Short mmCIF file of N, CA and C in Angstrom, two decimals:
data_model
loop_
_atom_site.label_atom_id
_atom_site.label_comp_id
_atom_site.label_asym_id
_atom_site.label_seq_id
_atom_site.Cartn_x
_atom_site.Cartn_y
_atom_site.Cartn_z
N MET A 48 -32.66 -86.28 -48.92
CA MET A 48 -33.60 -85.14 -49.19
C MET A 48 -34.00 -83.80 -49.43
N SER A 49 -33.76 -83.30 -50.49
CA SER A 49 -33.98 -81.76 -49.89
C SER A 49 -34.47 -81.10 -48.70
N GLY A 50 -33.25 -80.02 -48.24
CA GLY A 50 -34.54 -79.36 -47.19
C GLY A 50 -35.03 -80.39 -46.07
N ASP A 51 -34.20 -81.32 -45.30
CA ASP A 51 -34.82 -82.50 -45.21
C ASP A 51 -33.67 -82.26 -43.59
N ARG A 52 -33.65 -80.63 -42.92
CA ARG A 52 -33.44 -80.63 -41.54
C ARG A 52 -33.59 -79.25 -41.79
N ASP A 53 -34.24 -78.66 -42.46
CA ASP A 53 -35.28 -77.10 -41.71
C ASP A 53 -36.48 -78.23 -41.31
N PHE A 54 -36.43 -77.16 -40.98
CA PHE A 54 -37.67 -77.90 -38.77
C PHE A 54 -39.62 -77.04 -39.91
N PRO A 55 -40.18 -78.18 -39.42
CA PRO A 55 -40.94 -77.92 -39.90
C PRO A 55 -42.76 -76.51 -39.68
N PRO A 56 -43.02 -76.54 -40.19
CA PRO A 56 -43.41 -75.36 -38.87
C PRO A 56 -44.01 -75.77 -38.39
N ALA A 57 -45.88 -76.77 -38.52
CA ALA A 57 -45.88 -77.20 -37.22
C ALA A 57 -45.53 -77.42 -36.06
N LEU A 58 -43.16 -77.90 -36.31
CA LEU A 58 -43.05 -78.36 -34.90
C LEU A 58 -43.21 -77.79 -34.63
N HIS A 59 -42.80 -76.18 -35.43
CA HIS A 59 -42.61 -74.29 -34.72
C HIS A 59 -43.34 -74.31 -33.88
N ALA A 60 -44.77 -74.71 -34.41
CA ALA A 60 -45.65 -74.52 -33.95
C ALA A 60 -46.12 -74.68 -32.37
N LEU A 61 -45.81 -75.90 -32.11
CA LEU A 61 -45.48 -76.57 -31.71
C LEU A 61 -43.92 -76.53 -30.04
N ALA A 62 -43.74 -76.40 -30.14
CA ALA A 62 -42.41 -75.40 -30.14
C ALA A 62 -42.41 -74.88 -28.53
N ALA A 63 -43.69 -73.82 -29.52
CA ALA A 63 -44.28 -72.39 -29.00
C ALA A 63 -45.10 -72.83 -28.60
N LEU A 64 -46.17 -73.38 -28.28
CA LEU A 64 -46.99 -73.55 -27.11
C LEU A 64 -45.98 -73.79 -25.52
N ASP A 65 -46.77 -73.39 -24.57
CA ASP A 65 -46.92 -73.26 -23.37
C ASP A 65 -47.75 -74.96 -22.13
N LEU A 66 -46.62 -75.71 -23.01
CA LEU A 66 -48.13 -76.73 -22.15
C LEU A 66 -47.13 -77.50 -20.78
N ASP A 67 -48.44 -77.63 -19.50
CA ASP A 67 -48.16 -78.11 -19.09
C ASP A 67 -47.57 -79.39 -18.50
N PRO A 68 -46.06 -79.71 -17.52
CA PRO A 68 -45.71 -81.00 -18.14
C PRO A 68 -46.80 -82.09 -17.87
N GLU A 69 -47.72 -81.69 -15.78
CA GLU A 69 -48.31 -82.82 -15.52
C GLU A 69 -49.15 -83.18 -16.52
N GLU A 70 -49.37 -82.67 -17.89
CA GLU A 70 -50.64 -82.62 -18.75
C GLU A 70 -49.11 -83.60 -20.16
N TYR A 71 -48.20 -82.99 -20.25
CA TYR A 71 -47.57 -83.65 -20.69
C TYR A 71 -46.70 -83.88 -20.82
N ASP A 72 -46.27 -84.99 -21.40
CA ASP A 72 -44.50 -84.89 -21.12
C ASP A 72 -43.70 -85.60 -22.47
N TYR A 73 -43.69 -83.50 -22.76
CA TYR A 73 -42.68 -83.11 -23.71
C TYR A 73 -42.41 -82.34 -24.07
N GLU A 74 -41.24 -82.17 -24.01
CA GLU A 74 -40.47 -81.52 -24.19
C GLU A 74 -39.44 -80.79 -25.22
N PRO A 75 -40.21 -79.98 -26.61
CA PRO A 75 -40.02 -80.05 -28.35
C PRO A 75 -38.44 -79.08 -27.89
N TYR A 76 -38.10 -79.24 -28.78
CA TYR A 76 -37.40 -78.68 -29.42
C TYR A 76 -36.87 -77.19 -30.32
N PRO A 77 -36.77 -77.01 -29.93
CA PRO A 77 -36.43 -75.70 -31.42
C PRO A 77 -35.72 -76.19 -32.29
N GLY A 78 -35.37 -77.05 -33.24
CA GLY A 78 -34.46 -77.75 -34.03
C GLY A 78 -34.50 -78.64 -34.38
N PHE A 79 -34.07 -79.71 -35.57
CA PHE A 79 -33.72 -81.57 -34.97
C PHE A 79 -32.23 -81.13 -34.39
N THR A 80 -31.75 -82.16 -33.56
CA THR A 80 -30.51 -82.85 -33.24
C THR A 80 -29.75 -82.98 -34.90
N SER A 81 -28.65 -81.61 -34.65
CA SER A 81 -28.39 -82.60 -35.45
C SER A 81 -27.00 -83.71 -35.98
N ALA A 82 -27.16 -83.97 -37.32
CA ALA A 82 -27.06 -85.57 -37.94
C ALA A 82 -26.07 -86.04 -36.56
N GLY A 83 -24.72 -85.93 -36.37
CA GLY A 83 -23.62 -85.89 -35.72
C GLY A 83 -25.03 -86.45 -34.70
N GLU A 84 -25.29 -85.09 -33.74
CA GLU A 84 -25.48 -86.01 -32.11
C GLU A 84 -26.33 -86.68 -32.12
N THR A 85 -27.21 -87.11 -33.35
CA THR A 85 -27.98 -88.60 -33.89
C THR A 85 -27.75 -89.26 -33.50
N THR A 86 -26.94 -89.33 -34.74
CA THR A 86 -25.91 -90.83 -35.01
C THR A 86 -25.33 -91.26 -33.29
N ASP A 87 -24.44 -89.76 -33.62
CA ASP A 87 -23.96 -90.73 -31.49
C ASP A 87 -24.96 -91.01 -31.09
N TRP A 88 -26.32 -90.48 -30.50
CA TRP A 88 -27.18 -90.95 -29.73
C TRP A 88 -28.09 -92.36 -30.14
N ILE A 89 -28.07 -92.99 -31.51
CA ILE A 89 -28.59 -94.39 -31.85
C ILE A 89 -27.57 -95.52 -31.55
N ARG A 90 -26.76 -94.52 -31.44
CA ARG A 90 -25.16 -95.56 -31.21
C ARG A 90 -24.70 -96.54 -29.93
N SER A 91 -25.08 -95.37 -29.33
CA SER A 91 -25.29 -95.14 -27.65
C SER A 91 -26.70 -95.89 -26.97
N TRP A 92 -28.24 -95.55 -27.93
CA TRP A 92 -28.73 -95.84 -27.49
C TRP A 92 -29.24 -97.43 -27.69
N THR A 93 -28.40 -97.55 -29.05
CA THR A 93 -29.04 -99.81 -29.40
C THR A 93 -27.10 -100.26 -29.14
N GLY A 94 -26.13 -99.38 -28.97
CA GLY A 94 -25.04 -100.27 -28.06
C GLY A 94 -24.56 -100.64 -30.01
N ASN A 95 -24.84 -100.34 -30.66
CA ASN A 95 -24.29 -100.86 -32.20
C ASN A 95 -23.56 -99.55 -32.56
N ASP A 96 -22.67 -99.88 -32.78
CA ASP A 96 -21.53 -98.15 -33.55
C ASP A 96 -21.46 -98.05 -34.78
N GLU A 97 -22.18 -98.97 -35.40
CA GLU A 97 -22.51 -99.21 -36.93
C GLU A 97 -23.38 -98.14 -37.73
N LEU A 98 -24.44 -98.26 -36.04
CA LEU A 98 -25.43 -97.55 -36.59
C LEU A 98 -25.33 -96.30 -37.12
N ASP A 99 -26.59 -95.89 -38.56
CA ASP A 99 -25.89 -94.05 -38.83
C ASP A 99 -27.92 -93.32 -38.49
N GLY A 100 -27.62 -92.06 -37.96
CA GLY A 100 -28.53 -91.52 -37.20
C GLY A 100 -30.17 -91.39 -37.80
N ALA A 101 -28.70 -90.66 -39.75
CA ALA A 101 -29.15 -90.22 -41.06
C ALA A 101 -30.83 -90.61 -40.79
N PRO A 102 -32.18 -92.01 -40.59
CA PRO A 102 -33.08 -92.28 -41.04
C PRO A 102 -33.77 -90.99 -40.25
N TYR A 103 -33.43 -90.51 -39.26
CA TYR A 103 -34.60 -89.79 -37.88
C TYR A 103 -33.95 -88.62 -37.89
N ARG A 104 -34.81 -88.01 -37.56
CA ARG A 104 -34.62 -86.27 -37.42
C ARG A 104 -35.50 -86.33 -35.73
N VAL A 105 -34.78 -85.76 -35.31
CA VAL A 105 -35.36 -85.93 -33.42
C VAL A 105 -36.10 -84.32 -33.27
N PHE A 106 -36.87 -83.89 -32.79
CA PHE A 106 -37.72 -82.75 -32.65
C PHE A 106 -37.78 -83.07 -31.34
N ALA A 107 -37.43 -83.99 -30.85
CA ALA A 107 -38.78 -83.89 -28.62
C ALA A 107 -37.76 -84.76 -28.07
N GLN A 108 -38.57 -84.52 -26.71
CA GLN A 108 -38.19 -85.68 -26.31
C GLN A 108 -38.98 -85.68 -24.54
N ASP A 109 -39.07 -87.04 -24.10
CA ASP A 109 -40.20 -87.25 -22.58
C ASP A 109 -39.20 -86.56 -21.34
N GLY A 110 -39.47 -86.18 -20.41
CA GLY A 110 -38.66 -85.96 -19.09
C GLY A 110 -37.70 -87.34 -18.62
N THR A 111 -37.67 -88.38 -19.26
CA THR A 111 -36.83 -89.08 -18.92
C THR A 111 -36.02 -89.55 -19.69
N GLY A 112 -35.49 -88.25 -21.53
CA GLY A 112 -34.95 -88.97 -21.90
C GLY A 112 -35.20 -89.17 -23.26
N GLY A 113 -36.55 -89.95 -23.64
CA GLY A 113 -37.55 -90.67 -24.54
C GLY A 113 -37.01 -89.89 -26.05
N LEU A 114 -37.04 -90.42 -26.89
CA LEU A 114 -36.38 -89.03 -28.16
C LEU A 114 -38.00 -89.53 -29.24
N ALA A 115 -38.67 -88.43 -29.81
CA ALA A 115 -39.07 -88.37 -30.14
C ALA A 115 -38.99 -87.97 -31.53
N ALA A 116 -39.10 -88.55 -32.60
CA ALA A 116 -38.33 -87.84 -34.12
C ALA A 116 -39.37 -88.54 -35.45
N LEU A 117 -38.82 -88.07 -36.43
CA LEU A 117 -39.47 -88.41 -37.52
C LEU A 117 -38.48 -89.66 -38.93
N TRP A 118 -38.97 -90.37 -39.52
CA TRP A 118 -38.17 -91.28 -39.51
C TRP A 118 -39.01 -91.10 -41.55
N LEU A 119 -37.47 -91.42 -41.95
CA LEU A 119 -37.26 -90.93 -42.87
C LEU A 119 -37.96 -91.95 -43.89
N THR A 120 -37.97 -91.87 -44.08
CA THR A 120 -38.55 -93.66 -44.46
C THR A 120 -39.49 -94.26 -45.75
N ARG A 121 -39.67 -92.59 -46.54
CA ARG A 121 -40.26 -93.21 -48.09
C ARG A 121 -40.25 -92.15 -48.36
N PRO A 122 -39.87 -92.51 -49.46
CA PRO A 122 -39.10 -91.85 -50.92
C PRO A 122 -39.24 -90.51 -51.24
N GLY A 123 -38.59 -89.11 -51.12
CA GLY A 123 -39.26 -88.49 -51.80
C GLY A 123 -40.86 -87.74 -51.18
N GLN A 124 -41.37 -88.17 -50.66
CA GLN A 124 -41.93 -87.76 -49.11
C GLN A 124 -41.34 -86.18 -48.40
N PRO A 125 -41.65 -85.14 -48.30
CA PRO A 125 -41.52 -84.17 -47.17
C PRO A 125 -41.65 -84.75 -46.32
N LEU A 126 -40.42 -83.90 -45.07
CA LEU A 126 -40.37 -84.17 -43.96
C LEU A 126 -42.29 -84.49 -43.25
N ASP A 127 -43.23 -83.78 -43.89
CA ASP A 127 -44.76 -84.49 -42.80
C ASP A 127 -45.01 -84.85 -43.21
N GLY A 128 -45.15 -86.17 -44.21
CA GLY A 128 -45.61 -87.21 -44.99
C GLY A 128 -44.81 -88.19 -44.13
N GLN A 129 -43.64 -87.97 -43.26
CA GLN A 129 -42.48 -89.30 -42.94
C GLN A 129 -43.42 -88.95 -41.54
N PRO A 130 -43.56 -91.22 -40.41
CA PRO A 130 -43.74 -91.41 -39.85
C PRO A 130 -43.10 -90.18 -38.41
N VAL A 131 -44.04 -90.55 -37.46
CA VAL A 131 -43.55 -90.11 -35.89
C VAL A 131 -42.57 -91.51 -34.94
N VAL A 132 -41.76 -91.21 -35.04
CA VAL A 132 -41.79 -92.79 -34.30
C VAL A 132 -40.42 -92.13 -32.76
N PHE A 133 -40.84 -93.49 -31.53
CA PHE A 133 -40.75 -92.98 -30.09
C PHE A 133 -39.56 -93.71 -29.90
N PHE A 134 -38.29 -93.44 -29.14
CA PHE A 134 -37.47 -94.42 -28.68
C PHE A 134 -37.17 -93.71 -27.04
N GLY A 135 -38.48 -94.50 -26.82
CA GLY A 135 -37.72 -95.07 -24.58
C GLY A 135 -36.43 -94.56 -24.04
N SER A 136 -36.28 -94.20 -22.84
CA SER A 136 -35.19 -94.89 -21.74
C SER A 136 -35.23 -95.82 -21.77
N GLU A 137 -36.63 -95.90 -21.53
CA GLU A 137 -35.58 -97.79 -20.61
C GLU A 137 -36.31 -98.66 -21.33
N GLY A 138 -36.02 -98.46 -23.14
CA GLY A 138 -36.48 -99.42 -24.34
C GLY A 138 -36.63 -99.84 -25.28
N ALA A 139 -38.69 -99.09 -24.64
CA ALA A 139 -39.94 -98.84 -25.46
C ALA A 139 -38.82 -98.47 -27.48
N VAL A 140 -39.85 -98.30 -27.67
CA VAL A 140 -39.46 -98.44 -29.65
C VAL A 140 -41.18 -98.35 -30.23
N GLY A 141 -41.62 -97.39 -31.02
CA GLY A 141 -42.62 -97.50 -31.14
C GLY A 141 -43.11 -96.75 -32.38
N VAL A 142 -43.40 -96.82 -33.61
CA VAL A 142 -44.47 -96.11 -34.53
C VAL A 142 -45.51 -95.23 -33.98
N VAL A 143 -45.55 -93.85 -33.93
CA VAL A 143 -46.69 -93.28 -33.59
C VAL A 143 -48.03 -92.44 -33.98
N ALA A 144 -46.95 -92.18 -35.16
CA ALA A 144 -48.00 -91.14 -36.25
C ALA A 144 -47.68 -91.56 -37.80
N ARG A 145 -48.34 -91.93 -38.86
CA ARG A 145 -48.22 -92.17 -39.78
C ARG A 145 -47.16 -90.41 -40.82
N ASP A 146 -48.41 -89.52 -40.37
CA ASP A 146 -47.33 -88.31 -40.53
C ASP A 146 -47.76 -87.36 -39.48
N LEU A 147 -47.08 -86.14 -39.60
CA LEU A 147 -46.68 -84.93 -38.52
C LEU A 147 -48.19 -84.53 -38.79
N GLY A 148 -49.03 -84.35 -39.53
CA GLY A 148 -50.17 -84.42 -39.39
C GLY A 148 -51.50 -85.06 -38.02
N ASP A 149 -51.38 -86.87 -38.52
CA ASP A 149 -51.83 -87.42 -37.28
C ASP A 149 -51.16 -87.42 -35.83
N PHE A 150 -50.06 -86.91 -36.04
CA PHE A 150 -48.83 -86.70 -35.04
C PHE A 150 -49.62 -85.42 -33.76
N LEU A 151 -50.10 -84.53 -34.88
CA LEU A 151 -50.86 -82.92 -34.80
C LEU A 151 -52.00 -83.51 -33.51
N TRP A 152 -52.65 -84.83 -34.55
CA TRP A 152 -54.41 -85.09 -33.61
C TRP A 152 -54.01 -86.12 -33.09
N LEU A 153 -52.59 -86.71 -32.51
CA LEU A 153 -53.00 -87.20 -31.58
C LEU A 153 -52.87 -87.31 -30.30
N MET A 154 -51.57 -85.09 -29.98
CA MET A 154 -51.08 -84.71 -29.32
C MET A 154 -53.00 -83.66 -28.66
N ALA A 155 -53.38 -83.54 -29.87
CA ALA A 155 -54.73 -82.39 -29.32
C ALA A 155 -55.68 -83.77 -29.06
N ASP A 156 -55.10 -84.50 -29.09
CA ASP A 156 -56.85 -86.12 -27.92
C ASP A 156 -56.10 -86.24 -26.80
N GLY A 157 -54.63 -85.46 -26.56
CA GLY A 157 -54.07 -85.55 -25.02
C GLY A 157 -53.33 -87.12 -24.42
N VAL A 158 -52.19 -87.28 -26.43
CA VAL A 158 -52.24 -88.46 -26.13
C VAL A 158 -50.53 -87.78 -26.77
N GLY A 159 -48.87 -87.51 -26.16
CA GLY A 159 -47.80 -87.54 -26.27
C GLY A 159 -47.59 -88.86 -27.03
N PRO A 160 -45.71 -88.57 -27.53
CA PRO A 160 -45.64 -90.28 -28.10
C PRO A 160 -45.27 -91.06 -27.69
N MET A 161 -45.13 -91.17 -26.20
CA MET A 161 -44.24 -91.76 -25.03
C MET A 161 -45.58 -92.61 -23.95
N GLU A 162 -46.97 -91.58 -23.90
CA GLU A 162 -47.76 -92.49 -23.58
C GLU A 162 -48.46 -93.12 -24.89
N ALA A 163 -48.07 -93.38 -26.28
CA ALA A 163 -48.89 -93.77 -27.13
C ALA A 163 -48.01 -94.81 -27.56
N VAL A 164 -46.91 -94.95 -28.01
CA VAL A 164 -46.75 -96.49 -26.82
C VAL A 164 -45.96 -97.50 -26.15
N GLU A 165 -45.67 -96.22 -24.80
CA GLU A 165 -46.33 -97.20 -23.67
C GLU A 165 -47.10 -98.01 -23.10
N PHE A 166 -48.15 -96.54 -23.66
CA PHE A 166 -49.93 -97.51 -23.46
C PHE A 166 -50.95 -97.19 -23.76
N GLY A 167 -50.94 -97.08 -25.87
CA GLY A 167 -51.51 -96.63 -26.41
C GLY A 167 -52.40 -95.37 -26.24
N ALA A 168 -54.17 -95.25 -26.15
CA ALA A 168 -55.28 -94.67 -26.24
C ALA A 168 -56.28 -94.98 -25.54
N THR A 169 -55.96 -95.52 -24.45
CA THR A 169 -57.21 -96.20 -23.82
C THR A 169 -58.20 -94.35 -23.19
N GLU A 170 -57.74 -93.15 -23.15
CA GLU A 170 -58.77 -91.45 -22.85
C GLU A 170 -58.82 -90.60 -23.61
N SER A 171 -59.79 -89.95 -23.71
CA SER A 171 -59.10 -88.35 -24.48
C SER A 171 -59.56 -88.06 -23.30
N ALA A 172 -58.02 -86.50 -23.28
CA ALA A 172 -57.56 -85.62 -22.74
C ALA A 172 -58.17 -84.54 -23.55
N PRO A 173 -58.67 -83.73 -24.48
CA PRO A 173 -58.36 -83.19 -25.73
C PRO A 173 -58.11 -81.58 -25.29
N ASN A 174 -56.97 -81.30 -25.77
CA ASN A 174 -56.33 -79.60 -25.58
C ASN A 174 -56.56 -78.87 -26.50
N ALA A 175 -57.29 -77.46 -26.25
CA ALA A 175 -57.85 -75.92 -27.14
C ALA A 175 -56.11 -76.42 -28.01
N GLU A 176 -55.70 -75.22 -26.75
CA GLU A 176 -53.87 -75.48 -27.75
C GLU A 176 -53.53 -75.96 -28.56
N LEU A 177 -53.55 -77.81 -28.49
CA LEU A 177 -53.25 -77.99 -29.44
C LEU A 177 -53.60 -78.62 -30.49
N ARG A 178 -55.47 -77.96 -30.11
CA ARG A 178 -56.03 -78.64 -31.40
C ARG A 178 -55.95 -77.88 -32.26
N ALA A 179 -56.15 -76.12 -31.53
CA ALA A 179 -56.08 -75.46 -32.82
C ALA A 179 -54.47 -75.15 -33.59
N VAL A 180 -53.02 -75.91 -33.37
CA VAL A 180 -52.42 -76.44 -34.09
C VAL A 180 -52.36 -76.62 -35.22
N ALA A 181 -53.38 -77.93 -34.70
CA ALA A 181 -54.15 -79.46 -35.98
C ALA A 181 -54.75 -79.21 -36.75
N GLU A 182 -55.05 -78.56 -36.22
CA GLU A 182 -56.65 -77.68 -37.56
C GLU A 182 -56.09 -76.50 -38.51
N GLU A 183 -54.79 -76.20 -38.08
CA GLU A 183 -53.94 -74.80 -38.36
C GLU A 183 -52.82 -75.56 -39.34
N PHE A 184 -52.77 -77.18 -39.47
CA PHE A 184 -51.32 -77.05 -40.05
C PHE A 184 -52.12 -78.64 -40.70
N ALA A 185 -52.83 -79.62 -39.83
CA ALA A 185 -53.74 -79.85 -40.90
C ALA A 185 -55.36 -80.49 -40.95
N PRO A 186 -55.68 -79.64 -41.35
CA PRO A 186 -56.98 -78.60 -41.59
C PRO A 186 -57.60 -80.00 -42.21
N GLY A 187 -58.70 -80.61 -41.96
CA GLY A 187 -60.08 -81.33 -42.35
C GLY A 187 -59.43 -83.23 -41.67
N ARG A 188 -58.62 -83.41 -41.10
CA ARG A 188 -58.28 -84.61 -41.01
C ARG A 188 -57.57 -85.48 -39.54
N GLU A 189 -59.10 -84.49 -38.63
CA GLU A 189 -59.31 -84.59 -37.60
C GLU A 189 -59.33 -86.62 -37.22
N ARG A 190 -59.03 -86.68 -35.55
CA ARG A 190 -58.55 -88.25 -35.68
C ARG A 190 -58.68 -88.42 -34.54
N THR A 191 -59.34 -89.21 -33.12
CA THR A 191 -59.17 -90.19 -32.33
C THR A 191 -56.64 -90.38 -31.67
N ALA A 192 -57.55 -89.72 -30.48
CA ALA A 192 -55.68 -90.38 -31.05
C ALA A 192 -55.31 -92.40 -31.25
N ALA A 193 -56.82 -92.78 -30.83
CA ALA A 193 -57.51 -94.37 -30.82
C ALA A 193 -56.97 -94.62 -32.15
N ALA A 194 -57.38 -93.69 -33.06
CA ALA A 194 -57.79 -93.52 -34.39
C ALA A 194 -56.13 -93.68 -35.06
N VAL A 195 -55.23 -92.87 -34.87
CA VAL A 195 -54.17 -92.50 -34.82
C VAL A 195 -53.29 -93.73 -34.87
N LEU A 196 -53.16 -93.96 -34.01
CA LEU A 196 -52.73 -95.48 -33.33
C LEU A 196 -53.20 -96.55 -34.17
N ALA A 197 -53.95 -97.26 -34.62
CA ALA A 197 -55.37 -98.39 -35.15
C ALA A 197 -54.60 -97.60 -36.35
N ALA A 198 -54.41 -96.68 -36.98
CA ALA A 198 -53.64 -96.61 -38.60
C ALA A 198 -52.37 -97.18 -38.33
N VAL A 199 -51.47 -96.27 -37.99
CA VAL A 199 -50.10 -96.96 -38.11
C VAL A 199 -49.41 -98.01 -37.91
N ARG A 200 -50.60 -98.55 -36.60
CA ARG A 200 -50.00 -100.04 -36.84
C ARG A 200 -50.48 -100.64 -37.77
N ALA A 201 -51.25 -100.38 -38.23
CA ALA A 201 -51.95 -101.21 -39.48
C ALA A 201 -50.11 -101.70 -40.42
N GLU A 202 -50.36 -99.76 -40.43
CA GLU A 202 -49.44 -99.12 -41.49
C GLU A 202 -47.73 -100.36 -41.36
N PHE A 203 -47.36 -100.00 -40.31
CA PHE A 203 -46.15 -100.68 -39.55
C PHE A 203 -46.06 -101.69 -38.53
N PRO A 204 -47.31 -102.52 -38.53
CA PRO A 204 -46.87 -103.65 -37.84
C PRO A 204 -46.34 -103.45 -36.84
N ASP A 205 -44.83 -104.76 -37.93
CA ASP A 205 -43.56 -104.80 -36.99
C ASP A 205 -42.88 -103.30 -36.86
N PHE A 206 -42.46 -102.37 -36.54
CA PHE A 206 -41.77 -101.51 -36.73
C PHE A 206 -40.13 -101.92 -35.12
N ALA A 207 -41.33 -101.57 -33.99
CA ALA A 207 -40.86 -101.91 -33.22
C ALA A 207 -39.66 -103.62 -33.42
N GLU A 208 -40.53 -104.83 -34.20
CA GLU A 208 -39.53 -105.77 -33.57
C GLU A 208 -38.30 -105.58 -34.76
N GLU A 209 -38.83 -104.92 -36.37
CA GLU A 209 -37.95 -104.85 -37.26
C GLU A 209 -36.96 -103.98 -36.78
N PHE A 210 -36.51 -102.81 -35.79
CA PHE A 210 -36.15 -101.43 -35.67
C PHE A 210 -34.65 -103.02 -34.68
N LEU A 211 -35.33 -103.45 -33.26
CA LEU A 211 -34.35 -103.94 -32.80
C LEU A 211 -33.46 -105.00 -33.61
N ALA A 212 -34.63 -105.14 -34.07
CA ALA A 212 -33.60 -107.09 -34.64
C ALA A 212 -32.46 -105.26 -36.12
N SER A 213 -32.99 -104.51 -36.66
CA SER A 213 -31.34 -104.62 -37.10
C SER A 213 -30.56 -103.01 -35.81
N CYS A 214 -30.36 -103.81 -35.30
CA CYS A 214 -29.85 -102.87 -34.22
C CYS A 214 -28.62 -104.02 -33.62
N ARG A 215 -29.29 -105.36 -33.75
CA ARG A 215 -27.98 -105.88 -33.20
C ARG A 215 -26.65 -106.08 -34.18
N HIS A 216 -25.73 -106.45 -33.56
CA HIS A 216 -24.87 -106.43 -33.95
C HIS A 216 -24.38 -107.99 -34.62
#
């Protein structure tokens, strides 16, 4: 996929925000981790030295070291059309948004990637700065965090189980 290591403008916009760590356990990176770092990480995270990090573009972490990444599963689609996944530091894993636009609206409604996987979207806590980014990069696609999670879970209902099964030696 040509340009699949170029950081999308929407992720640059998220990284430029000064989010309160008390409200958002989300620490954006200024760019994707390298292919080698991603492969080293996935092998360490899974304990499987045969895995390759090529399907993932890691762009953020939480305070415990859990990682948010784009999952390159849709051939021919640009990076912003790929799902967002989260790999927790304690083994939680899940897909959190169908694409980058949905991820922006998830965040704008007050739910970060770790919270989406571990707790779901039980209540809204909208953020004006994040909403402005979502409106700029995903205009006309406003959704609640609950709607974002319902859509992605309907599309990828078995992601966690399938991913964890693929990690076994």
